[in-house]
CSV table of C-alpha atoms in Angstrom, one decimal:
chain,number,residue,atom,x,y,z
A,4,SER,CA,3.0,113.1,-30.9
A,5,SER,CA,4.4,112.4,-27.9
A,6,SER,CA,7.2,109.9,-28.6
A,7,SER,CA,8.5,112.3,-31.5
A,8,SER,CA,8.7,115.4,-28.4
A,9,SER,CA,10.7,112.9,-26.4
A,10,SER,CA,13.0,111.7,-29.3
A,11,SER,CA,13.8,115.2,-30.3
A,12,SER,CA,13.9,116.2,-26.5
A,13,SER,CA,16.9,113.8,-26.0
A,14,SER,CA,18.9,114.8,-28.6
A,15,SER,CA,18.9,118.3,-27.2
A,16,SER,CA,19.9,116.6,-24.1
A,17,THR,CA,22.5,115.1,-25.8
A,18,LYS,CA,23.8,118.0,-27.8
A,19,ALA,CA,23.7,119.6,-24.2
A,20,SER,CA,25.6,116.7,-23.2
A,21,ARG,CA,28.0,116.9,-25.9
A,22,LEU,CA,28.9,120.5,-25.4
A,23,LEU,CA,29.3,120.3,-21.7
A,24,THR,CA,32.2,118.1,-23.0
A,25,GLY,CA,33.4,120.4,-25.2
A,26,GLU,CA,33.9,123.3,-22.9
A,27,ILE,CA,35.5,121.0,-20.0
A,28,THR,CA,37.9,119.7,-22.5
A,29,GLY,CA,38.4,123.0,-23.3
A,30,CYS,CA,39.6,124.1,-20.3
A,31,THR,CA,43.1,125.5,-20.1
A,32,SER,CA,43.5,126.0,-16.0
A,33,TRP,CA,42.1,123.9,-13.3
A,34,ARG,CA,40.5,127.1,-11.9
A,35,GLU,CA,38.6,127.1,-15.0
A,36,LEU,CA,37.4,123.8,-14.6
A,37,GLN,CA,36.6,124.3,-10.9
A,38,GLN,CA,34.0,127.7,-12.1
A,39,LEU,CA,32.9,125.1,-14.9
A,40,HIS,CA,31.9,122.6,-11.9
A,41,THR,CA,30.2,124.8,-9.8
A,42,THR,CA,27.8,125.7,-12.2
A,43,ALA,CA,27.4,122.0,-14.1
A,44,ALA,CA,27.7,119.6,-11.4
A,45,PRO,CA,23.9,119.0,-11.1
A,46,ARG,CA,24.1,118.0,-15.0
A,47,MET,CA,27.1,116.1,-15.3
A,48,ASN,CA,27.5,112.5,-16.2
A,49,ALA,CA,30.0,109.8,-16.2
A,50,ILE,CA,31.2,111.1,-19.7
A,51,HIS,CA,31.2,114.4,-17.9
A,52,VAL,CA,33.3,113.5,-14.5
A,53,SER,CA,35.7,111.4,-16.2
A,54,ALA,CA,36.5,114.4,-18.9
A,55,MET,CA,37.1,116.8,-16.3
A,56,LEU,CA,39.6,114.3,-14.5
A,57,SER,CA,41.2,113.9,-17.5
A,58,THR,CA,41.6,117.4,-18.8
A,59,LEU,CA,42.9,118.2,-14.5
A,60,GLY,CA,45.5,115.5,-14.8
A,61,LYS,CA,46.6,116.9,-17.6
A,62,LEU,CA,46.8,120.1,-16.9
A,63,LEU,CA,48.7,119.9,-13.8
A,64,ARG,CA,50.8,117.8,-15.3
A,65,VAL,CA,52.3,121.1,-17.5
A,66,ALA,CA,51.4,123.3,-14.7
A,67,PRO,CA,51.5,121.8,-11.2
A,68,ALA,CA,49.5,124.1,-8.8
A,69,GLU,CA,51.1,126.9,-6.7
A,70,GLN,CA,51.9,126.0,-2.8
A,71,SER,CA,49.5,129.3,-2.0
A,72,GLU,CA,46.6,127.2,-4.1
A,73,LEU,CA,47.1,124.2,-2.8
A,74,GLN,CA,44.4,124.5,0.0
A,75,ALA,CA,41.7,125.5,-2.8
A,76,LEU,CA,42.9,122.8,-5.2
A,77,GLU,CA,42.1,120.5,-2.8
A,78,GLY,CA,38.4,121.3,-2.1
A,79,PHE,CA,38.2,121.8,-6.0
A,80,LEU,CA,38.8,117.7,-5.9
A,81,GLN,CA,37.0,116.9,-2.8
A,82,ALA,CA,34.0,118.6,-5.1
A,83,LEU,CA,34.9,116.5,-7.7
A,84,GLU,CA,35.4,113.6,-5.7
A,85,ARG,CA,31.4,113.8,-4.0
A,86,THR,CA,30.0,114.4,-8.0
A,87,SER,CA,31.7,111.1,-8.7
A,88,LEU,CA,31.0,109.3,-5.9
A,89,GLN,CA,27.3,110.4,-6.6
A,90,LEU,CA,27.5,108.8,-10.7
A,91,LEU,CA,29.2,105.8,-8.4
A,92,SER,CA,26.9,104.6,-6.4
A,93,ASN,CA,24.0,105.2,-8.5
A,94,ILE,CA,25.3,102.6,-10.7
A,95,GLN,CA,24.5,100.5,-8.1
A,96,LEU,CA,21.6,98.0,-8.0
A,97,PRO,CA,19.2,99.5,-5.7
A,98,ARG,CA,19.0,96.3,-3.7
A,99,ALA,CA,20.5,95.2,-0.3
A,100,GLY,CA,23.7,92.9,-0.9
A,101,THR,CA,24.5,94.7,-3.8
A,102,LEU,CA,28.3,94.8,-3.4
A,103,GLN,CA,28.4,91.2,-3.1
A,104,LEU,CA,26.3,90.5,-6.3
A,105,MET,CA,28.5,92.6,-7.9
A,106,ARG,CA,31.7,91.6,-6.6
A,107,THR,CA,30.7,87.9,-7.6
A,108,MET,CA,32.9,87.1,-11.0
A,109,GLY,CA,30.4,87.3,-14.0
A,110,SER,CA,27.3,89.2,-12.7
A,111,GLN,CA,27.8,91.8,-15.7
A,112,HIS,CA,24.9,90.3,-17.7
A,113,MET,CA,22.4,90.9,-14.2
A,114,LEU,CA,24.2,94.3,-13.6
A,115,LEU,CA,23.2,95.7,-17.4
A,116,GLN,CA,19.5,93.9,-17.3
A,117,ASP,CA,19.1,95.9,-13.8
A,118,SER,CA,20.4,99.4,-14.7
A,119,SER,CA,18.5,99.2,-17.8
A,120,SER,CA,15.2,98.8,-16.3
A,121,GLN,CA,15.6,101.0,-14.5
A,122,GLY,CA,14.0,103.5,-17.1
A,123,THR,CA,17.3,105.7,-17.1
A,124,GLY,CA,18.6,104.0,-20.2
A,125,SER,CA,21.7,101.4,-19.5
A,126,SER,CA,23.9,104.0,-20.9
A,127,ASP,CA,23.2,106.1,-17.8
A,128,SER,CA,23.3,103.7,-15.2
A,129,LEU,CA,26.1,102.6,-16.3
A,130,VAL,CA,29.5,103.5,-16.3
A,131,GLN,CA,31.6,102.6,-18.8
A,132,PRO,CA,35.4,100.9,-18.6
A,133,GLN,CA,36.8,104.1,-20.1
A,134,GLN,CA,35.3,106.6,-17.9
A,135,LEU,CA,35.9,104.2,-14.7
A,136,SER,CA,39.9,104.1,-15.6
A,137,THR,CA,40.2,107.7,-16.4
A,138,MET,CA,38.6,108.9,-13.0
A,139,LEU,CA,41.4,106.5,-11.8
A,140,TRP,CA,43.8,108.0,-13.8
A,141,GLY,CA,42.4,111.3,-13.2
A,142,TRP,CA,42.6,111.0,-9.5
A,143,ALA,CA,46.4,109.6,-9.8
A,144,THR,CA,48.1,112.1,-11.7
A,145,ALA,CA,46.3,114.8,-9.8
A,146,GLY,CA,48.2,113.1,-6.5
A,147,PHE,CA,44.8,113.1,-5.0
A,148,LEU,CA,43.6,110.1,-3.1
A,149,PRO,CA,39.5,109.7,-3.0
A,150,GLY,CA,38.0,108.6,0.4
A,151,GLN,CA,37.4,104.6,1.3
A,152,GLN,CA,33.4,105.8,0.3
A,153,TRP,CA,34.7,106.2,-3.5
A,154,TRP,CA,37.0,103.2,-3.2
A,155,SER,CA,34.2,100.6,-2.5
A,156,CYS,CA,32.2,102.1,-4.9
A,157,TYR,CA,34.7,101.9,-7.6
A,158,TRP,CA,36.1,98.9,-6.6
A,159,ALA,CA,32.2,97.2,-7.3
A,160,ALA,CA,31.3,98.8,-10.1
A,161,SER,CA,34.5,98.2,-12.3
A,162,THR,CA,34.7,94.4,-11.2
A,163,PRO,CA,32.2,93.1,-13.2
A,164,GLN,CA,33.5,95.2,-16.4
A,165,LEU,CA,37.4,94.8,-16.4
A,166,ALA,CA,36.4,92.0,-19.1
A,167,ALA,CA,35.3,94.7,-21.1
A,168,HIS,CA,38.6,96.9,-20.5
A,169,ARG,CA,40.7,97.6,-23.3
A,170,PRO,CA,44.3,97.2,-22.3
A,171,GLN,CA,45.2,100.8,-22.1
A,172,GLU,CA,42.4,100.5,-19.5
A,173,LEU,CA,43.7,98.0,-17.6
A,174,ALA,CA,46.9,99.6,-17.5
A,175,ASN,CA,45.7,102.9,-16.7
A,176,SER,CA,43.7,101.5,-13.7
A,177,LEU,CA,46.5,99.0,-12.2
A,178,TRP,CA,48.9,102.1,-12.6
A,179,ALA,CA,46.5,104.9,-11.0
A,180,ALA,CA,46.3,101.8,-8.0
A,181,GLY,CA,49.5,101.9,-7.8
A,182,GLN,CA,50.6,105.4,-7.3
A,183,LEU,CA,47.9,106.1,-4.7
A,184,GLN,CA,48.7,103.1,-3.1
A,185,GLN,CA,45.3,101.3,-3.0
A,186,HIS,CA,45.3,98.0,-2.8
A,187,PRO,CA,42.5,96.2,-4.5
A,188,PRO,CA,40.3,93.5,-2.9
A,189,VAL,CA,40.8,89.8,-4.3
A,190,ALA,CA,37.8,89.9,-6.2
A,191,TRP,CA,38.9,92.8,-8.4
A,192,LEU,CA,42.2,91.0,-8.9
A,193,ALA,CA,40.6,88.1,-9.6
A,194,ALA,CA,38.5,89.7,-12.5
A,195,PHE,CA,41.8,91.7,-13.9
A,196,TRP,CA,44.3,88.7,-13.8
A,197,ALA,CA,41.8,87.1,-16.4
A,198,ALA,CA,41.0,90.2,-18.2
A,199,SER,CA,45.1,91.4,-18.4
A,200,ALA,CA,45.5,88.0,-19.9
A,201,ALA,CA,43.6,87.5,-22.8
A,202,ALA,CA,44.8,91.7,-23.2
A,203,LEU,CA,48.0,91.5,-23.4
A,204,PRO,CA,48.5,90.4,-26.9
A,205,TYR,CA,47.3,93.5,-27.5
A,206,ALA,CA,49.3,95.6,-25.3
A,207,ASN,CA,51.8,98.4,-26.5
A,208,PRO,CA,55.5,98.6,-24.5
A,209,GLN,CA,54.0,101.4,-23.2
A,210,GLU,CA,50.7,99.8,-21.8
A,211,LEU,CA,53.4,96.6,-20.8
A,212,CYS,CA,55.6,98.9,-18.5
A,213,MET,CA,52.4,100.6,-16.6
A,214,LEU,CA,51.7,96.6,-15.7
A,215,LEU,CA,54.4,96.4,-14.4
A,216,TRP,CA,55.1,98.9,-12.5
A,217,GLY,CA,51.7,98.8,-11.4
A,218,MET,CA,52.3,95.3,-9.9
A,219,VAL,CA,55.7,96.2,-8.2
A,220,GLN,CA,54.2,99.3,-6.1
A,221,LEU,CA,51.6,96.9,-5.0
A,222,ARG,CA,53.7,93.6,-5.0
A,223,LEU,CA,51.0,91.6,-6.7
A,224,GLN,CA,51.8,88.4,-7.8
A,225,PRO,CA,50.0,86.5,-10.7
A,226,SER,CA,50.3,83.2,-11.6
A,227,SER,CA,52.8,81.4,-13.7
A,228,SER,CA,50.2,81.4,-16.9
A,229,TRP,CA,50.1,85.0,-16.3
A,230,TRP,CA,53.6,85.7,-16.2
A,231,SER,CA,53.3,83.0,-19.3
A,232,ALA,CA,51.0,85.5,-21.4
A,233,LEU,CA,53.3,89.0,-20.3
A,234,HIS,CA,56.1,87.1,-21.8
A,235,ALA,CA,55.4,85.7,-24.9
A,236,ALA,CA,53.5,89.4,-25.4
A,237,ALA,CA,57.2,90.6,-24.0
A,238,ALA,CA,58.9,88.6,-26.6
A,239,ALA,CA,56.8,89.7,-29.5
A,240,ARG,CA,56.8,93.6,-28.6
A,241,ALA,CA,61.0,92.9,-28.2
A,242,GLN,CA,61.8,95.2,-31.3
A,243,GLN,CA,59.4,98.2,-30.6
A,244,LEU,CA,60.9,98.4,-27.0
A,245,GLY,CA,63.3,101.6,-26.2
A,246,PRO,CA,65.9,101.9,-23.5
A,247,ARG,CA,63.4,102.5,-20.9
A,248,ASP,CA,61.1,100.1,-21.9
A,249,VAL,CA,63.8,97.2,-22.0
A,250,ALA,CA,65.1,98.6,-18.4
A,251,GLN,CA,61.8,99.2,-16.4
A,252,VAL,CA,61.0,95.8,-17.6
A,253,LEU,CA,64.1,94.3,-16.5
A,254,TRP,CA,63.5,96.5,-13.3
A,255,ALA,CA,60.0,94.7,-12.9
A,256,HIS,CA,61.0,91.5,-12.9
A,257,ALA,CA,64.1,92.1,-10.3
A,258,ARG,CA,61.7,93.4,-7.6
A,259,LEU,CA,58.9,90.8,-8.1
A,260,GLU,CA,61.9,88.2,-8.3
A,261,VAL,CA,61.0,86.6,-11.3
A,262,LEU,CA,63.2,85.4,-13.5
A,263,PRO,CA,62.4,86.1,-17.5
A,264,PRO,CA,62.6,83.5,-19.5
A,265,SER,CA,66.4,82.8,-21.2
A,266,PRO,CA,65.3,83.7,-25.3
A,267,LEU,CA,63.3,86.9,-23.9
A,268,LEU,CA,65.6,88.3,-22.0
A,269,ALA,CA,68.2,87.3,-24.9
A,270,SER,CA,66.2,89.8,-27.1
A,271,LEU,CA,66.1,92.1,-24.0
A,272,LEU,CA,69.4,92.5,-23.6
A,273,GLN,CA,70.4,92.5,-27.7
A,274,ARG,CA,67.5,95.0,-28.1
A,275,ALA,CA,69.4,97.2,-25.3
A,276,SER,CA,72.6,97.1,-27.0
A,277,GLN,CA,71.3,98.1,-30.3
A,278,HIS,CA,70.6,101.4,-28.2
A,279,GLN,CA,73.8,101.6,-26.8
A,280,HIS,CA,75.7,101.4,-30.8
């Protein structure tokens, strides 16, 4: 029957998709990634693009490109940006006023509804929080600044999904925006503060520090209730903070001109002195 043939073709395409993800993460140099992108770009989905950016970021951290390779690397990053942009622009609603609609708070339900009615299935047309934050982290780690069009699509696609971001995804996103010096739009920030306030109790020390670092880089000033949630999270995690974490938390407060509550300050200083002995 036609339904069984369509299900077998979808399972074979899922298998092919997983194989490609495995090929991407198995690459051992950015040249290998570039070669794979040249042949696989037309069949790459959001998972593939974010895996490629994540792998690229990790590889460049271990072995930065040589001076003589920088031009070729730039060309690869631009090609990857075009593939990524195509994916991000495809998840927007096909009607006029899409960006305005997606930038309004609480439009996630409508976005899900609309994309799944396209017939492509919501898993294809919706880029997941993990993929959105990984793309951003990958650009920042590679030291590549995508063009304005990419950012417009990214902010629009991620704003309605921030509430579904996990602490690590929120921390990576703000860290990367800070690293690339890209100030988020008002609607994105409003959604980000709400999502991160809810996620703070579950954030680990590294995630708390990444959030604070991003805030300093972008000179962001959240509300006093957000700071209260941050202080509660830092106090709960105080015993897990390493010397660098303590220094980072205190540095961020000084840079943002926010005074930590006395009990938190006392436990941070106590933690710092414990590390000295």
